[in-house]
Amino acid sequence: MKKSEIRFSIALDDQKVPEAISWQATDAGPDIHFAKAINIALWDRDQAGTMKIDLWTKDMPVDEMKHFYVDTIGAMAESLHTATSDMVMVKKMRDLCTELMNHLNEEAAKGGSN
């Protein structure tokens, strides 16, 4: 059986706020990669529920954070399509992404991010 590892490293400031996020994966080669945010969701087999880790660095701008979450929902819709073929849920998630992107585009046109 082949095994693959993904390692995250989080550098924290004195107040334990992330300053840097880096990651390495055995299938991604030896390079260290950097990120401004991570969102990890796990289905706990014993608790039968979701466990989440959401971290972002101090330099993650609000507009990028909003795009990150819209992109995450879109990626989840594609994964759900592949895993279940439940087109009702997939369509609702895609529609939500469209609605949220319209909102972000309106915010950008107004020159702010509320």
PDB file of N, CA, C and O in Angstrom, residues 45-75:
ATOM      1  N   ARG A  45     -14.643   9.581  12.099  1.00  0.00           N
ATOM      2  CA  ARG A  45     -15.391   8.319  12.014  1.00  0.00           C
ATOM      3  C   ARG A  45     -16.011   7.929  13.345  1.00  0.00           C
ATOM      4  O   ARG A  45     -17.062   7.293  13.368  1.00  0.00           O
ATOM      5  N   ASP A  46     -15.410   8.291  14.467  1.00  0.00           N
ATOM      6  CA  ASP A  46     -15.962   7.924  15.766  1.00  0.00           C
ATOM      7  C   ASP A  46     -17.106   8.846  16.183  1.00  0.00           C
ATOM      8  O   ASP A  46     -18.094   8.398  16.750  1.00  0.00           O
ATOM      9  N   GLN A  47     -16.969  10.133  15.925  1.00  0.00           N
ATOM     10  CA  GLN A  47     -17.984  11.113  16.312  1.00  0.00           C
ATOM     11  C   GLN A  47     -19.063  11.279  15.239  1.00  0.00           C
ATOM     12  O   GLN A  47     -20.071  11.937  15.476  1.00  0.00           O
ATOM     13  N   ALA A  48     -18.809  10.755  14.038  1.00  0.00           N
ATOM     14  CA  ALA A  48     -19.721  10.911  12.898  1.00  0.00           C
ATOM     15  C   ALA A  48     -20.073  12.386  12.698  1.00  0.00           C
ATOM     16  O   ALA A  48     -21.226  12.764  12.578  1.00  0.00           O
ATOM     17  N   GLY A  49     -19.039  13.206  12.682  1.00  0.00           N
ATOM     18  CA  GLY A  49     -19.234  14.639  12.494  1.00  0.00           C
ATOM     19  C   GLY A  49     -17.981  15.268  11.922  1.00  0.00           C
ATOM     20  O   GLY A  49     -16.923  14.642  11.845  1.00  0.00           O
ATOM     21  N   THR A  50     -18.123  16.517  11.532  1.00  0.00           N
ATOM     22  CA  THR A  50     -17.034  17.241  10.902  1.00  0.00           C
ATOM     23  C   THR A  50     -16.162  17.931  11.939  1.00  0.00           C
ATOM     24  O   THR A  50     -16.672  18.564  12.859  1.00  0.00           O
ATOM     25  N   MET A  51     -14.864  17.795  11.753  1.00  0.00           N
ATOM     26  CA  MET A  51     -13.880  18.540  12.533  1.00  0.00           C
ATOM     27  C   MET A  51     -13.201  19.480  11.548  1.00  0.00           C
ATOM     28  O   MET A  51     -12.869  19.077  10.431  1.00  0.00           O
ATOM     29  N   LYS A  52     -13.005  20.748  11.923  1.00  0.00           N
ATOM     30  CA  LYS A  52     -12.449  21.734  11.005  1.00  0.00           C
ATOM     31  C   LYS A  52     -11.274  22.475  11.612  1.00  0.00           C
ATOM     32  O   LYS A  52     -11.215  22.691  12.806  1.00  0.00           O
ATOM     33  N   ILE A  53     -10.381  22.843  10.733  1.00  0.00           N
ATOM     34  CA  ILE A  53      -9.270  23.728  11.084  1.00  0.00           C
ATOM     35  C   ILE A  53      -9.269  24.850  10.051  1.00  0.00           C
ATOM     36  O   ILE A  53      -9.164  24.595   8.853  1.00  0.00           O
ATOM     37  N   ASP A  54      -9.443  26.066  10.502  1.00  0.00           N
ATOM     38  CA  ASP A  54      -9.373  27.244   9.643  1.00  0.00           C
ATOM     39  C   ASP A  54      -8.292  28.161  10.192  1.00  0.00           C
ATOM     40  O   ASP A  54      -8.371  28.591  11.346  1.00  0.00           O
ATOM     41  N   LEU A  55      -7.285  28.426   9.382  1.00  0.00           N
ATOM     42  CA  LEU A  55      -6.211  29.333   9.782  1.00  0.00           C
ATOM     43  C   LEU A  55      -5.892  30.262   8.628  1.00  0.00           C
ATOM     44  O   LEU A  55      -5.966  29.863   7.464  1.00  0.00           O
ATOM     45  N   TRP A  56      -5.542  31.484   8.950  1.00  0.00           N
ATOM     46  CA  TRP A  56      -5.089  32.424   7.935  1.00  0.00           C
ATOM     47  C   TRP A  56      -4.050  33.343   8.548  1.00  0.00           C
ATOM     48  O   TRP A  56      -4.045  33.590   9.747  1.00  0.00           O
ATOM     49  N   THR A  57      -3.158  33.819   7.711  1.00  0.00           N
ATOM     50  CA  THR A  57      -2.082  34.683   8.175  1.00  0.00           C
ATOM     51  C   THR A  57      -2.570  36.114   8.324  1.00  0.00           C
ATOM     52  O   THR A  57      -3.595  36.498   7.766  1.00  0.00           O
ATOM     53  N   LYS A  58      -1.796  36.877   9.083  1.00  0.00           N
ATOM     54  CA  LYS A  58      -2.134  38.281   9.318  1.00  0.00           C
ATOM     55  C   LYS A  58      -2.204  39.077   8.025  1.00  0.00           C
ATOM     56  O   LYS A  58      -2.926  40.062   7.956  1.00  0.00           O
ATOM     57  N   ASP A  59      -1.436  38.656   7.020  1.00  0.00           N
ATOM     58  CA  ASP A  59      -1.390  39.432   5.778  1.00  0.00           C
ATOM     59  C   ASP A  59      -2.414  38.975   4.743  1.00  0.00           C
ATOM     60  O   ASP A  59      -2.359  39.382   3.590  1.00  0.00           O
ATOM     61  N   MET A  60      -3.390  38.165   5.155  1.00  0.00           N
ATOM     62  CA  MET A  60      -4.444  37.726   4.238  1.00  0.00           C
ATOM     63  C   MET A  60      -5.481  38.837   4.135  1.00  0.00           C
ATOM     64  O   MET A  60      -6.204  39.118   5.095  1.00  0.00           O
ATOM     65  N   PRO A  61      -5.577  39.503   2.979  1.00  0.00           N
ATOM     66  CA  PRO A  61      -6.565  40.575   2.829  1.00  0.00           C
ATOM     67  C   PRO A  61      -7.999  40.035   2.859  1.00  0.00           C
ATOM     68  O   PRO A  61      -8.249  38.895   2.457  1.00  0.00           O
ATOM     69  N   VAL A  62      -8.910  40.857   3.326  1.00  0.00           N
ATOM     70  CA  VAL A  62     -10.310  40.452   3.451  1.00  0.00           C
ATOM     71  C   VAL A  62     -10.884  40.032   2.103  1.00  0.00           C
ATOM     72  O   VAL A  62     -11.580  39.019   2.013  1.00  0.00           O
ATOM     73  N   ASP A  63     -10.586  40.774   1.033  1.00  0.00           N
ATOM     74  CA  ASP A  63     -11.147  40.409  -0.268  1.00  0.00           C
ATOM     75  C   ASP A  63     -10.625  39.052  -0.738  1.00  0.00           C
ATOM     76  O   ASP A  63     -11.378  38.253  -1.302  1.00  0.00           O
ATOM     77  N   GLU A  64      -9.361  38.752  -0.475  1.00  0.00           N
ATOM     78  CA  GLU A  64      -8.829  37.433  -0.831  1.00  0.00           C
ATOM     79  C   GLU A  64      -9.464  36.338   0.018  1.00  0.00           C
ATOM     80  O   GLU A  64      -9.716  35.229  -0.466  1.00  0.00           O
ATOM     81  N   MET A  65      -9.731  36.633   1.288  1.00  0.00           N
ATOM     82  CA  MET A  65     -10.375  35.653   2.168  1.00  0.00           C
ATOM     83  C   MET A  65     -11.766  35.310   1.634  1.00  0.00           C
ATOM     84  O   MET A  65     -12.151  34.139   1.583  1.00  0.00           O
ATOM     85  N   LYS A  66     -12.498  36.319   1.196  1.00  0.00           N
ATOM     86  CA  LYS A  66     -13.842  36.064   0.658  1.00  0.00           C
ATOM     87  C   LYS A  66     -13.761  35.210  -0.600  1.00  0.00           C
ATOM     88  O   LYS A  66     -14.542  34.269  -0.769  1.00  0.00           O
ATOM     89  N   HIS A  67     -12.817  35.505  -1.485  1.00  0.00           N
ATOM     90  CA  HIS A  67     -12.641  34.698  -2.693  1.00  0.00           C
ATOM     91  C   HIS A  67     -12.221  33.267  -2.335  1.00  0.00           C
ATOM     92  O   HIS A  67     -12.660  32.305  -2.972  1.00  0.00           O
ATOM     93  N   PHE A  68     -11.383  33.134  -1.332  1.00  0.00           N
ATOM     94  CA  PHE A  68     -10.940  31.817  -0.872  1.00  0.00           C
ATOM     95  C   PHE A  68     -12.143  30.957  -0.481  1.00  0.00           C
ATOM     96  O   PHE A  68     -12.243  29.787  -0.855  1.00  0.00           O
ATOM     97  N   TYR A  69     -13.096  31.549   0.250  1.00  0.00           N
ATOM     98  CA  TYR A  69     -14.254  30.779   0.676  1.00  0.00           C
ATOM     99  C   TYR A  69     -15.191  30.463  -0.482  1.00  0.00           C
ATOM    100  O   TYR A  69     -15.747  29.357  -0.555  1.00  0.00           O
ATOM    101  N   VAL A  70     -15.361  31.394  -1.426  1.00  0.00           N
ATOM    102  CA  VAL A  70     -16.184  31.087  -2.603  1.00  0.00           C
ATOM    103  C   VAL A  70     -15.536  29.965  -3.407  1.00  0.00           C
ATOM    104  O   VAL A  70     -16.213  29.023  -3.840  1.00  0.00           O
ATOM    105  N   ASP A  71     -14.210  30.058  -3.608  1.00  0.00           N
ATOM    106  CA  ASP A  71     -13.495  28.992  -4.324  1.00  0.00           C
ATOM    107  C   ASP A  71     -13.632  27.654  -3.604  1.00  0.00           C
ATOM    108  O   ASP A  71     -13.776  26.601  -4.241  1.00  0.00           O
ATOM    109  N   THR A  72     -13.593  27.677  -2.284  1.00  0.00           N
ATOM    110  CA  THR A  72     -13.719  26.445  -1.495  1.00  0.00           C
ATOM    111  C   THR A  72     -15.096  25.818  -1.692  1.00  0.00           C
ATOM    112  O   THR A  72     -15.209  24.596  -1.881  1.00  0.00           O
ATOM    113  N   ILE A  73     -16.132  26.640  -1.668  1.00  0.00           N
ATOM    114  CA  ILE A  73     -17.481  26.115  -1.893  1.00  0.00           C
ATOM    115  C   ILE A  73     -17.589  25.518  -3.298  1.00  0.00           C
ATOM    116  O   ILE A  73     -18.168  24.453  -3.492  1.00  0.00           O
ATOM    117  N   GLY A  74     -17.009  26.196  -4.291  1.00  0.00           N
ATOM    118  CA  GLY A  74     -17.030  25.687  -5.654  1.00  0.00           C
ATOM    119  C   GLY A  74     -16.304  24.356  -5.773  1.00  0.00           C
ATOM    120  O   GLY A  74     -16.785  23.426  -6.445  1.00  0.00           O
ATOM    121  N   ALA A  75     -15.158  24.251  -5.130  1.00  0.00           N
ATOM    122  CA  ALA A  75     -14.407  22.987  -5.156  1.00  0.00           C
ATOM    123  C   ALA A  75     -15.180  21.882  -4.451  1.00  0.00           C
ATOM    124  O   ALA A  75     -15.177  20.720  -4.886  1.00  0.00           O
TER     125      ALA A  75
END
